[in-house]
Amino acid sequence: MVSPGTGDTRSSARIDAVIFDWAGTLVDFGSLAPTQIFVDAFASFGIDITLAQARGPMGLSKRDHIRTLLAEPAIRTQWIERFGHPASSEDIDAVYRRFMPMQIEKVAEYSQPISGAVQILQGLRERGIKIGSCSGYPRQVLDVLLPSAAASGIEPDCVVAGDELAAGGRPGPYMALANVLALGASDVRQCIKVDDTVPGIHEGVRAGMWCVGITLSGNEVGYSQAELALAESAEIDARVLHASERLTQAGAHFVIGTVAELPAVIQEIEQRLRRGEQP
């Protein structure tokens, strides 16, 4: 690793790797696949949750997501009323076991790349920039998603799942750092984490990376493409502003609508690196 103020300043002012989230960032505009499945999984236990509630902990590993939802006061109250006690670890496991086959069945239907994502990955490769990725999805779900995404042109060099690291997942830095190791990236300060969720931005910040938040195609805005086409511009602007504020507060250095806007951000980050700035 080159220490600040030493070595080749040209190489230290160049982005080495970009690590992407999946749903809402590279594929699945609006991050729809996990959201509706949480609603359906809870409904199978007689518990009603809204799409907004389901989106709340998005970015966490799916078991942690379920644990967080079951601790939310309104959902916790429903569970106690139905089952006579707060949700236990065994109950979290039961919901997770119900969720998993439902998610596996549906995830490939939401593997369509977000507009511009294929071209962005191609451009990064042409520049010699390594491409990593991580997700709150467990490995079983990614094993279904990845072939469908690859067939459409989305195929990072590294994929880390939310359930496969002993240290845990988001908001910790572990999946992002696992990408650094697997890719052989030289310096976390020359890496970018791109994500549409608050826990995903926390992950990148804690890993010491530049962080780019995604609004329009992501979980924080939450539109499907069909809903976006019908929405009033004022409503779109309000949702994007709210998402931008949330991601910025989480630590994002830049916020963009979709990955299609990433090249200009990379250029700006490299200019900052040349000025000696760090994440």
Short mmCIF file of C-alpha atoms in Angstrom, two decimals:
data_model
loop_
_atom_site.label_atom_id
_atom_site.label_comp_id
_atom_site.label_asym_id
_atom_site.label_seq_id
_atom_site.Cartn_x
_atom_site.Cartn_y
_atom_site.Cartn_z
CA MET A 1 0.00 0.00 0.00
CA VAL A 2 1.34 3.45 -0.88
CA SER A 3 1.49 5.82 2.06
CA PRO A 4 0.11 9.36 1.63
CA GLY A 5 2.75 11.65 0.16
CA THR A 6 4.92 8.83 -1.19
CA GLY A 7 5.06 6.64 -4.26
CA ASP A 8 3.49 7.16 -7.65
CA THR A 9 0.91 9.93 -7.26
CA ARG A 10 -0.65 9.02 -10.58
CA SER A 11 -1.48 5.48 -9.43
CA SER A 12 -2.67 6.68 -6.00
CA ALA A 13 -5.04 9.16 -7.67
CA ARG A 14 -6.81 6.44 -9.66
CA ILE A 15 -9.86 4.46 -8.62
CA ASP A 16 -8.87 0.82 -8.24
CA ALA A 17 -12.24 -0.87 -7.54
CA VAL A 18 -15.96 -0.17 -7.43
CA ILE A 19 -18.12 -2.34 -5.18
CA PHE A 20 -21.81 -2.38 -6.02
CA ASP A 21 -24.95 -3.41 -4.22
CA TRP A 22 -27.40 -5.52 -6.24
CA ALA A 23 -31.16 -4.84 -5.92
CA GLY A 24 -31.94 -1.19 -6.59
CA THR A 25 -28.39 -0.48 -7.72
CA LEU A 26 -27.43 -2.83 -10.58
CA VAL A 27 -30.69 -4.74 -11.07
CA ASP A 28 -34.33 -4.62 -9.94
CA PHE A 29 -35.34 -0.96 -10.34
CA GLY A 30 -37.06 0.05 -7.11
CA SER A 31 -35.66 -2.91 -5.16
CA LEU A 32 -38.98 -4.71 -5.50
CA ALA A 33 -37.98 -8.38 -5.18
CA PRO A 34 -37.17 -8.45 -1.46
CA THR A 35 -39.79 -5.91 -0.41
CA GLN A 36 -42.94 -7.71 -1.50
CA ILE A 37 -41.63 -11.07 -0.31
CA PHE A 38 -41.25 -9.73 3.23
CA VAL A 39 -44.88 -8.60 3.13
CA ASP A 40 -45.99 -12.01 1.83
CA ALA A 41 -43.85 -13.99 4.30
CA PHE A 42 -45.23 -12.10 7.30
CA ALA A 43 -48.77 -12.42 5.96
CA SER A 44 -48.38 -16.20 5.99
CA PHE A 45 -48.05 -15.90 9.80
CA GLY A 46 -51.11 -13.65 10.01
CA ILE A 47 -49.02 -10.50 10.47
CA ASP A 48 -49.76 -7.46 8.31
CA ILE A 49 -46.83 -5.23 7.37
CA THR A 50 -46.76 -2.45 4.81
CA LEU A 51 -44.33 -2.07 1.94
CA ALA A 52 -42.91 0.98 3.73
CA GLN A 53 -42.28 -1.08 6.86
CA ALA A 54 -40.71 -3.84 4.79
CA ARG A 55 -38.35 -1.32 3.16
CA GLY A 56 -37.20 0.14 6.47
CA PRO A 57 -34.27 -2.19 7.31
CA MET A 58 -33.36 -2.88 3.66
CA GLY A 59 -29.67 -3.49 3.12
CA LEU A 60 -29.28 -5.72 6.16
CA SER A 61 -28.84 -9.46 5.73
CA LYS A 62 -32.29 -11.00 5.41
CA ARG A 63 -32.32 -12.72 8.82
CA ASP A 64 -31.26 -9.45 10.48
CA HIS A 65 -33.91 -7.68 8.41
CA ILE A 66 -36.59 -10.03 9.80
CA ARG A 67 -35.27 -9.58 13.36
CA THR A 68 -35.43 -5.80 12.96
CA LEU A 69 -38.98 -5.90 11.61
CA LEU A 70 -40.15 -8.12 14.48
CA ALA A 71 -38.72 -5.59 16.95
CA GLU A 72 -40.61 -2.69 15.34
CA PRO A 73 -43.30 -1.71 17.90
CA ALA A 74 -46.38 -2.07 15.69
CA ILE A 75 -45.24 -5.41 14.30
CA ARG A 76 -44.09 -6.61 17.73
CA THR A 77 -47.56 -5.82 19.11
CA GLN A 78 -49.24 -7.79 16.33
CA TRP A 79 -47.00 -10.78 17.00
CA ILE A 80 -47.76 -10.72 20.75
CA GLU A 81 -51.50 -10.44 20.09
CA ARG A 82 -51.40 -13.41 17.73
CA PHE A 83 -48.95 -15.71 19.49
CA GLY A 84 -48.98 -14.53 23.10
CA HIS A 85 -45.30 -13.61 23.36
CA PRO A 86 -42.66 -11.46 21.65
CA ALA A 87 -40.90 -13.08 18.73
CA SER A 88 -38.09 -15.37 19.88
CA SER A 89 -34.96 -16.43 18.03
CA GLU A 90 -36.87 -19.56 17.00
CA ASP A 91 -39.68 -17.38 15.61
CA ILE A 92 -37.15 -15.32 13.61
CA ASP A 93 -35.82 -18.60 12.20
CA ALA A 94 -39.36 -19.71 11.31
CA VAL A 95 -40.11 -16.50 9.40
CA TYR A 96 -36.73 -16.75 7.66
CA ARG A 97 -37.44 -20.36 6.62
CA ARG A 98 -40.77 -19.20 5.17
CA PHE A 99 -39.17 -16.21 3.45
CA MET A 100 -36.31 -18.08 1.76
CA PRO A 101 -38.19 -20.34 -0.69
CA MET A 102 -40.53 -17.49 -1.58
CA GLN A 103 -37.55 -15.23 -2.34
CA ILE A 104 -35.71 -17.93 -4.30
CA GLU A 105 -38.80 -18.53 -6.41
CA LYS A 106 -39.23 -14.87 -7.33
CA VAL A 107 -35.77 -13.29 -7.44
CA ALA A 108 -34.92 -14.21 -11.05
CA GLU A 109 -38.03 -12.30 -12.17
CA TYR A 110 -36.38 -9.12 -10.89
CA SER A 111 -32.93 -9.61 -12.44
CA GLN A 112 -33.35 -7.08 -15.27
CA PRO A 113 -30.46 -4.59 -15.28
CA ILE A 114 -31.16 -0.99 -14.38
CA SER A 115 -30.70 1.22 -17.42
CA GLY A 116 -27.04 2.04 -17.98
CA ALA A 117 -25.69 -0.62 -15.61
CA VAL A 118 -24.33 -2.92 -18.32
CA GLN A 119 -22.55 -0.05 -20.05
CA ILE A 120 -21.10 1.18 -16.74
CA LEU A 121 -19.56 -2.22 -15.98
CA GLN A 122 -18.14 -2.40 -19.50
CA GLY A 123 -16.61 1.06 -19.13
CA LEU A 124 -15.03 0.17 -15.79
CA ARG A 125 -13.44 -2.94 -17.28
CA GLU A 126 -12.07 -0.93 -20.20
CA ARG A 127 -10.36 1.34 -17.66
CA GLY A 128 -8.95 -1.62 -15.73
CA ILE A 129 -11.10 -0.88 -12.67
CA LYS A 130 -12.00 -3.96 -10.65
CA ILE A 131 -15.70 -4.68 -10.12
CA GLY A 132 -16.94 -6.07 -6.83
CA SER A 133 -20.39 -6.54 -5.35
CA CYS A 134 -22.19 -7.52 -2.18
CA SER A 135 -25.78 -7.95 -1.11
CA GLY A 136 -28.12 -8.49 1.79
CA TYR A 137 -29.32 -11.53 -0.15
CA PRO A 138 -28.14 -14.88 1.22
CA ARG A 139 -26.03 -17.06 -1.05
CA GLN A 140 -28.95 -19.36 -1.95
CA VAL A 141 -30.82 -16.40 -3.40
CA LEU A 142 -27.78 -15.00 -5.21
CA ASP A 143 -27.15 -18.40 -6.77
CA VAL A 144 -30.50 -18.00 -8.53
CA LEU A 145 -30.10 -14.30 -9.34
CA LEU A 146 -26.54 -14.37 -10.70
CA PRO A 147 -27.04 -16.55 -13.82
CA SER A 148 -30.04 -14.48 -14.91
CA ALA A 149 -28.17 -11.22 -14.33
CA ALA A 150 -25.06 -12.52 -16.13
CA ALA A 151 -27.15 -13.43 -19.16
CA SER A 152 -28.18 -9.76 -19.30
CA GLY A 153 -24.61 -8.48 -18.98
CA ILE A 154 -24.32 -7.93 -15.21
CA GLU A 155 -21.37 -10.02 -14.02
CA PRO A 156 -19.04 -8.50 -11.39
CA ASP A 157 -15.61 -9.96 -10.69
CA CYS A 158 -16.56 -10.72 -7.09
CA VAL A 159 -19.85 -11.39 -5.29
CA VAL A 160 -20.19 -11.59 -1.50
CA ALA A 161 -23.49 -12.71 0.05
CA GLY A 162 -25.02 -11.39 3.23
CA ASP A 163 -24.89 -14.70 5.09
CA GLU A 164 -21.46 -16.08 4.25
CA LEU A 165 -19.06 -14.13 6.49
CA ALA A 166 -18.54 -15.17 10.10
CA ALA A 167 -18.08 -11.52 11.09
CA GLY A 168 -21.57 -10.69 9.80
CA GLY A 169 -23.00 -8.34 7.21
CA ARG A 170 -24.10 -4.72 7.07
CA PRO A 171 -23.84 -2.19 8.56
CA GLY A 172 -20.40 -3.59 9.35
CA PRO A 173 -17.61 -3.22 6.77
CA TYR A 174 -17.01 -6.93 6.31
CA MET A 175 -18.54 -7.65 2.90
CA ALA A 176 -16.92 -4.57 1.37
CA LEU A 177 -13.55 -5.54 2.84
CA ALA A 178 -13.98 -9.13 1.63
CA ASN A 179 -14.28 -7.65 -1.86
CA VAL A 180 -11.05 -5.69 -1.34
CA LEU A 181 -9.23 -8.90 -0.43
CA ALA A 182 -10.75 -10.97 -3.23
CA LEU A 183 -10.09 -8.30 -5.86
CA GLY A 184 -6.59 -7.48 -4.62
CA ALA A 185 -7.45 -3.79 -4.40
CA SER A 186 -4.42 -1.82 -3.27
CA ASP A 187 -6.02 0.79 -0.99
CA VAL A 188 -9.54 1.20 0.39
CA ARG A 189 -9.19 4.95 -0.22
CA GLN A 190 -9.13 4.15 -3.95
CA CYS A 191 -12.33 2.10 -3.73
CA ILE A 192 -15.93 3.23 -4.16
CA LYS A 193 -18.99 1.65 -2.55
CA VAL A 194 -22.24 2.21 -4.50
CA ASP A 195 -25.49 1.41 -2.68
CA ASP A 196 -29.13 2.47 -2.41
CA THR A 197 -29.60 1.71 1.30
CA VAL A 198 -28.51 3.34 4.55
CA PRO A 199 -26.87 0.16 5.92
CA GLY A 200 -25.02 -0.22 2.62
CA ILE A 201 -23.61 3.31 2.89
CA HIS A 202 -22.64 2.65 6.52
CA GLU A 203 -20.80 -0.43 5.27
CA GLY A 204 -18.73 1.60 2.83
CA VAL A 205 -18.00 4.37 5.34
CA ARG A 206 -16.79 1.86 7.91
CA ALA A 207 -14.61 0.21 5.27
CA GLY A 208 -12.91 3.56 4.60
CA MET A 209 -14.20 3.94 1.04
CA TRP A 210 -15.75 6.70 -1.03
CA CYS A 211 -19.51 6.15 -0.88
CA VAL A 212 -22.07 6.88 -3.59
CA GLY A 213 -25.77 6.71 -2.76
CA ILE A 214 -28.43 5.76 -5.31
CA THR A 215 -31.84 7.43 -5.07
CA LEU A 216 -34.17 7.13 -8.07
CA SER A 217 -33.73 3.42 -8.82
CA GLY A 218 -33.31 2.40 -5.20
CA ASN A 219 -35.07 1.34 -2.05
CA GLU A 220 -35.24 4.79 -0.48
CA VAL A 221 -37.37 6.16 -3.34
CA GLY A 222 -39.13 2.86 -3.90
CA TYR A 223 -40.84 3.38 -7.26
CA SER A 224 -41.22 0.62 -9.79
CA GLN A 225 -40.54 1.87 -13.30
CA ALA A 226 -44.29 1.75 -14.01
CA GLU A 227 -45.05 3.79 -10.88
CA LEU A 228 -42.32 6.28 -11.75
CA ALA A 229 -43.82 6.81 -15.20
CA LEU A 230 -47.18 7.74 -13.65
CA ALA A 231 -45.97 9.78 -10.68
CA GLU A 232 -46.26 13.55 -10.47
CA SER A 233 -42.95 15.37 -10.81
CA ALA A 234 -43.42 17.07 -7.42
CA GLU A 235 -43.87 13.71 -5.71
CA ILE A 236 -40.80 12.31 -7.47
CA ASP A 237 -38.73 15.31 -6.44
CA ALA A 238 -39.89 15.00 -2.82
CA ARG A 239 -39.00 11.31 -2.64
CA VAL A 240 -35.61 11.86 -4.27
CA LEU A 241 -34.83 14.72 -1.87
CA HIS A 242 -35.78 12.62 1.14
CA ALA A 243 -33.66 9.71 -0.13
CA SER A 244 -30.73 12.02 -0.79
CA GLU A 245 -30.91 13.44 2.72
CA ARG A 246 -31.06 9.97 4.27
CA LEU A 247 -28.10 8.65 2.28
CA THR A 248 -26.06 11.80 2.87
CA GLN A 249 -26.70 11.62 6.60
CA ALA A 250 -25.53 8.01 6.49
CA GLY A 251 -22.21 9.22 5.08
CA ALA A 252 -22.52 9.19 1.29
CA HIS A 253 -19.97 11.51 -0.31
CA PHE A 254 -22.05 11.71 -3.50
CA VAL A 255 -25.69 10.96 -4.30
CA ILE A 256 -26.93 10.16 -7.82
CA GLY A 257 -30.18 8.95 -9.33
CA THR A 258 -28.92 5.74 -10.97
CA VAL A 259 -25.61 4.03 -11.79
CA ALA A 260 -25.75 5.64 -15.23
CA GLU A 261 -24.44 8.83 -13.56
CA LEU A 262 -21.42 7.12 -11.98
CA PRO A 263 -18.67 8.08 -14.51
CA ALA A 264 -18.87 11.76 -13.60
CA VAL A 265 -18.56 10.86 -9.92
CA ILE A 266 -15.50 8.71 -10.56
CA GLN A 267 -13.92 11.63 -12.41
CA GLU A 268 -14.63 13.95 -9.48
CA ILE A 269 -13.24 11.47 -6.94
CA GLU A 270 -10.04 11.06 -8.94
CA GLN A 271 -9.65 14.84 -9.05
CA ARG A 272 -10.05 14.94 -5.28
CA LEU A 273 -7.46 12.18 -4.87
CA ARG A 274 -5.01 14.21 -6.94
CA ARG A 275 -5.58 17.10 -4.54
CA GLY A 276 -4.70 14.79 -1.67
CA GLU A 277 -8.24 14.38 -0.37
CA GLN A 278 -9.39 11.12 1.23
CA PRO A 279 -12.81 9.62 1.95
#
